[in-house]
Amino acid sequence: MSATDKTPAEDPDVCVVGAGPASALLSHCLAKRGHDVVILEAGPRFDLDERIERMKRQIHPDRADNEIWDMGGERDAYTTSGDHSWLINQRRVKGVGGTSLHWGSVVPRLYEKDFEMESRHGIARDWPISYEDLQPYYAEAEQEIGVAGPDDAPFFPPREEEYPMDPLAPSYSDKLFARAGEALDIEVHSMPMAINTGEYDRNECQGYGTCQFVCPSGGKYTADIHVRKAEREGATLITEAVVQRLNHGPAGEEITEAVYETPDGETHRQKADVFVAAAGAYETPRLLFLSESGEYPNGLANSSGTLGKYFMGHPPAGVVGVLPNEETHVDSYGPVVSSGIHQFYEYDDPDDPKRGSVNIFLTNVSGPSPATLAMAEESVGDELLESVDLQFGSTLQANMSVEMLPREDNQITVDDSQTDSYGNPVPDVDISPSEFARRGQVRGTEAVSEIIEEMGGTVVYADGTLTVEHDEMPPIAKGGYHPLGGSRMGEDPAESVVDPNLQTHDLENLYVSGGGVFVTSGASNPTLTIMALSLKAADHIDEQL
Amino acid sequence: MELSRRDALAALSAAGIAATAGCSSLLGDEGTETAAEETDEATATATDAPTDAPTETPADEASSMDTMVALAEVLYPSEVEPTESFVQTYLYGRIYAEEAYAGEVDSGIETLNGLANDEAGDDFHALSADERVSVIENTDLRTGDSVHDGSDVERVNYHLVDELLFAFYSSPVGGEMVGTQNPRGFPGGYGYSPPLDQ
Ligand SMILES: Cc1cc2nc3c(=O)[nH]c(=O)nc-3n(C[C@H](O)[C@H](O)[C@H](O)COP(=O)(O)OP(=O)(O)OC[C@H]3O[C@@H](n4cnc5c(N)ncnc54)[C@H](O)[C@@H]3O)c2cc1C
């Protein structure tokens, strides 16, 4: 289909809303098996050629992260009403590839215990599936996207086969961390990264060092790759098609059409046999709420009353240190992350886990780049060089994502007091801190601080988001990176939105794909799990069709 | 240290303008072993740019190059000399690749000359280095905001000053002066790190 023809596809089997990671592999998998798939994506297809210009926005000190991929404005309006305001337009992208255009591409799996929190640890609740159920889909997702990872990393859950590519070589700062960690019995290991080191059919990493938020070379996996593959298998992509609501038939058993608007102001109706809502964890609940009807007055797929609830994040924390008189960036290194520490994913006391699991990733590019520093200064010439030199080069940094428990009162709702550019009420994010996650942040920041001190360094920042000062933090330190929950999975239709195949309990031809279906958060970056779950759902849809 | 064409090509590849753009003809032999080789489909953002770009500098562009070199001279450390071929190669790539950017350079130079005339009675490139620094210090250049679609001076800060700073500090020459061969924004390869204690 041409980029300008925005009319509905004729009689497709499957209509997928959204073109991010939760959609792309699933759409490709179904198209490959001969099903007619149409993808409706709210944003545009970004030009690969423009990525350099977007990268320069990232490096420019005066441009906000939401400007990189043109987020913001009335289309993307939202409100926050909890104790923590989240900058969600700095944490999502609307376009083919979705937020993976912006992501860091760190792709660990969840752990076995993450699926069994209630039976193992007496907290939260179990998923209706186990790690073993998902294991083959994890392997498939890793093969599809191309992951460079360690086969022998300590702590990681069991693997059935090797990673598709050898792990990334350690950076100079990784080596500094590893040596100091050894002295403290803290193990530093490679992290699985969706970055092409040469074996995959996309460009190789070229070392721009800007993976998060733009990879100009295309070496980092982004979900537009599988959208393109799906199109090659016959799928239809309609961009700038903003789905307004899903309508069902008279009996309320099945969805019949997705109603979408295009930039010319036209309203279109896409019919299909099966619908998959994969609009991201912020937008999917809103779409279901906006689709309320006489039969479903509280929103579609919400007879449990849990839609939007049990929303979670991975409250981030970070540590920045300085090694006086030592250059820490002496390498020619590209990927933003290559190593991490999963030693504190395990609980200190499994019988009484008082804190969240911690997933620590060491960053190879700490603090602003030389160009960012230079632009931000006011001086010129030698004085400028001196101040850039003074600020750059001796820093070390680790970031971490931390497990957060699901709570009913943390939720996505719609806020009727404000509307978006289509006149629809905007999503509201209501999220408040918890001690469980806070204690995880403390454990992680203490561990990294110890390592930096072991090197002879000075810790200049060690904090997490879950403090009263949250709203004073710099934008980059705030939460919202990994939205999870809000349409959780379960066997019991009275307590969950979707079943283990991501099929909604209420409507047999409606599925939800994305982080929203997570029952608990674990601490691992979530997207590999999102993709694995989507492949499991694709198997089920394939059987149904 | 002279900043050469080769350095400009390296900076260009950081800026995504590969040697396939108008600057290829400016490359000469010197540059062939550098950025050109690293160029691939993705970095060659300027493939649509005319490949038959003139090899000689037209008169008005020559004077705009003078201004850009004069600006780079005061922005960059005294140790480096931003030769015309550095600035020319870097900026030509962009000017030929992006019409909009060429417009920003033209109007930015006009703004800069206006400020220079107010401060010191001549166009920016005709002023001594000290006078140029004074123009910068006595106006909102550098100290004021840098906004891509802002006021005239804000645009000079964004499109001329910050662009030249990006060209230098995201290139290996600028990077090495602050301790890194591969500053962020430069595609300097992805997997090399020296052993510890080096
Ligand atoms: C800065 C950053 C770094 C990250 N790093 C990592 C990482 O290293 N590892 C990791 O695992 N995860 C990471 N993540 C998280 C990761 O990006 C998300 O988990 C992932 O993108 C979720 O995929 P999704 O398809 O569910 O949603 P999205 O990627 O957000 O895609 C949803 C798509 O749906 C479209 N859409 C929304 N509403 C509508 C509508 N009404 N009609 C039509 N289309 C619609 C959107 O335009 C969008 O394209 C990171 C996130 C951020 C912000």
GROMACS .gro file of C-alpha atoms in nm, chain B residues 21-185:
model
  165
  566ALA     CA    1   2.749   1.419  -0.115
  567GLY     CA    2   2.877   1.724  -0.291
  568CYS     CA    3   3.191   1.708  -0.087
  569SER     CA    4   3.315   1.395  -0.258
  570SER     CA    5   3.471   1.605  -0.525
  571LEU     CA    6   3.651   1.804  -0.258
  572LEU     CA    7   3.789   1.490  -0.111
  573GLY     CA    8   4.102   1.453  -0.317
  574ASP     CA    9   4.330   1.162  -0.250
  575GLU     CA   10   4.393   1.249   0.106
  576GLY     CA   11   4.061   1.149   0.238
  577THR     CA   12   3.999   0.822   0.068
  578GLU     CA   13   4.134   0.609   0.344
  579THR     CA   14   3.915   0.756   0.614
  580ALA     CA   15   3.549   0.812   0.652
  581ALA     CA   16   3.469   0.726   0.296
  582GLU     CA   17   3.544   0.365   0.367
  583GLU     CA   18   3.326   0.349   0.670
  584THR     CA   19   3.036   0.488   0.483
  585ASP     CA   20   2.750   0.257   0.414
  586GLU     CA   21   2.391   0.278   0.318
  587ALA     CA   22   2.283   0.409   0.653
  588THR     CA   23   2.534   0.687   0.697
  589ALA     CA   24   2.517   0.792   0.338
  590THR     CA   25   2.227   1.011   0.414
  591ALA     CA   26   2.296   1.239   0.128
  592THR     CA   27   2.250   0.996  -0.154
  593ASP     CA   28   1.985   1.218  -0.303
  594ALA     CA   29   2.218   1.513  -0.311
  595PRO     CA   30   2.359   1.612  -0.645
  596THR     CA   31   2.676   1.421  -0.713
  597ASP     CA   32   2.775   1.672  -0.974
  598ALA     CA   33   2.826   1.945  -0.717
  599PRO     CA   34   3.070   2.209  -0.830
  600THR     CA   35   3.431   2.145  -0.751
  601GLU     CA   36   3.502   2.512  -0.718
  602THR     CA   37   3.359   2.743  -0.464
  603PRO     CA   38   3.115   2.997  -0.607
  604ALA     CA   39   3.180   3.355  -0.499
  605ASP     CA   40   2.899   3.401  -0.243
  606GLU     CA   41   2.970   3.065  -0.091
  607ALA     CA   42   3.336   3.157  -0.071
  608SER     CA   43   3.252   3.450   0.150
  609SER     CA   44   3.017   3.242   0.360
  610MET     CA   45   3.300   2.995   0.406
  611ASP     CA   46   3.522   3.285   0.520
  612THR     CA   47   3.266   3.369   0.784
  613MET     CA   48   3.231   3.011   0.899
  614VAL     CA   49   3.607   2.966   0.920
  615ALA     CA   50   3.635   3.294   1.110
  616LEU     CA   51   3.371   3.169   1.352
  617ALA     CA   52   3.530   2.825   1.389
  618GLU     CA   53   3.868   2.988   1.459
  619VAL     CA   54   3.739   3.153   1.773
  620LEU     CA   55   3.519   2.864   1.882
  621TYR     CA   56   3.787   2.596   1.852
  622PRO     CA   57   4.095   2.564   2.072
  623SER     CA   58   4.391   2.772   1.957
  624GLU     CA   59   4.591   2.454   1.902
  625VAL     CA   60   4.378   2.364   1.605
  626GLU     CA   61   4.344   2.557   1.287
  627PRO     CA   62   4.009   2.510   1.121
  628THR     CA   63   4.125   2.542   0.764
  629GLU     CA   64   3.886   2.644   0.496
  630SER     CA   65   3.892   2.295   0.360
  631PHE     CA   66   3.778   2.156   0.697
  632VAL     CA   67   3.486   2.391   0.727
  633GLN     CA   68   3.416   2.383   0.359
  634THR     CA   69   3.412   2.008   0.340
  635TYR     CA   70   3.202   1.972   0.652
  636LEU     CA   71   2.953   2.240   0.563
  637TYR     CA   72   2.935   2.176   0.192
  638GLY     CA   73   2.822   1.829   0.269
  639ARG     CA   74   2.534   1.965   0.466
  640ILE     CA   75   2.461   2.256   0.239
  641TYR     CA   76   2.435   2.032  -0.062
  642ALA     CA   77   2.247   1.767   0.125
  643GLU     CA   78   1.992   1.994   0.286
  644GLU     CA   79   1.847   2.298   0.126
  645ALA     CA   80   1.697   2.410   0.454
  646TYR     CA   81   2.035   2.407   0.618
  647ALA     CA   82   2.186   2.615   0.340
  648GLY     CA   83   1.915   2.874   0.410
  649GLU     CA   84   2.002   2.874   0.780
  650VAL     CA   85   2.369   2.935   0.699
  651ASP     CA   86   2.286   3.228   0.471
  652SER     CA   87   2.052   3.401   0.710
  653GLY     CA   88   2.275   3.317   1.007
  654ILE     CA   89   2.569   3.488   0.842
  655GLU     CA   90   2.357   3.792   0.777
  656THR     CA   91   2.266   3.806   1.146
  657LEU     CA   92   2.626   3.756   1.248
  658ASN     CA   93   2.742   4.035   1.018
  659GLY     CA   94   2.475   4.263   1.159
  660LEU     CA   95   2.603   4.203   1.511
  661ALA     CA   96   2.965   4.244   1.398
  662ASN     CA   97   2.890   4.575   1.227
  663ASP     CA   98   2.711   4.706   1.534
  664GLU     CA   99   2.995   4.603   1.762
  665ALA     CA  100   3.303   4.662   1.553
  666GLY     CA  101   3.201   4.826   1.230
  667ASP     CA  102   3.273   4.547   0.985
  668ASP     CA  103   3.156   4.205   0.869
  669PHE     CA  104   3.239   3.920   1.102
  670HIS     CA  105   3.507   3.759   0.887
  671ALA     CA  106   3.688   4.089   0.844
  672LEU     CA  107   3.739   4.136   1.218
  673SER     CA  108   4.047   4.039   1.417
  674ALA     CA  109   4.020   3.732   1.638
  675ASP     CA  110   3.993   3.950   1.949
  676GLU     CA  111   3.717   4.154   1.792
  677ARG     CA  112   3.530   3.839   1.698
  678VAL     CA  113   3.552   3.714   2.055
  679SER     CA  114   3.421   4.053   2.173
  680VAL     CA  115   3.125   4.027   1.938
  681ILE     CA  116   3.045   3.690   2.091
  682GLU     CA  117   3.096   3.812   2.446
  683ASN     CA  118   2.895   4.131   2.408
  684THR     CA  119   2.590   3.976   2.248
  685ASP     CA  120   2.359   3.682   2.309
  686LEU     CA  121   2.580   3.455   2.102
  687ARG     CA  122   2.683   3.164   2.327
  688THR     CA  123   2.521   3.312   2.639
  689GLY     CA  124   2.174   3.331   2.488
  690ASP     CA  125   1.943   3.044   2.407
  691SER     CA  126   2.009   2.812   2.118
  692VAL     CA  127   1.683   2.736   1.942
  693HIS     CA  128   1.642   2.575   1.602
  694ASP     CA  129   1.336   2.781   1.515
  695GLY     CA  130   1.392   3.074   1.749
  696SER     CA  131   1.491   3.438   1.701
  697ASP     CA  132   1.769   3.534   1.459
  698VAL     CA  133   2.044   3.513   1.720
  699GLU     CA  134   1.902   3.194   1.872
  700ARG     CA  135   1.916   3.037   1.528
  701VAL     CA  136   2.277   3.145   1.480
  702ASN     CA  137   2.354   2.975   1.810
  703TYR     CA  138   2.179   2.658   1.699
  704HIS     CA  139   2.264   2.628   1.332
  705LEU     CA  140   2.607   2.789   1.310
  706VAL     CA  141   2.774   2.793   1.652
  707ASP     CA  142   2.645   2.462   1.784
  708GLU     CA  143   2.683   2.295   1.445
  709LEU     CA  144   3.051   2.389   1.435
  710LEU     CA  145   3.095   2.274   1.793
  711PHE     CA  146   2.928   1.942   1.710
  712ALA     CA  147   3.158   1.904   1.407
  713PHE     CA  148   3.463   1.942   1.625
  714TYR     CA  149   3.370   1.779   1.955
  715SER     CA  150   3.202   1.479   1.790
  716SER     CA  151   3.507   1.408   1.578
  717PRO     CA  152   3.816   1.212   1.675
  718VAL     CA  153   4.038   1.524   1.681
  719GLY     CA  154   3.812   1.705   1.925
  720GLY     CA  155   3.740   1.384   2.115
  721GLU     CA  156   4.104   1.304   2.167
  722MET     CA  157   4.170   1.645   2.312
  723VAL     CA  158   3.935   1.551   2.595
  724GLY     CA  159   4.041   1.188   2.620
  725THR     CA  160   3.831   0.979   2.382
  726GLN     CA  161   3.895   0.862   2.028
  727ASN     CA  162   3.532   0.788   1.972
  728PRO     CA  163   3.323   1.070   2.114
  729ARG     CA  164   2.950   1.008   2.121
  730GLY     CA  165   2.792   1.103   1.792
   0.00000   0.00000   0.00000
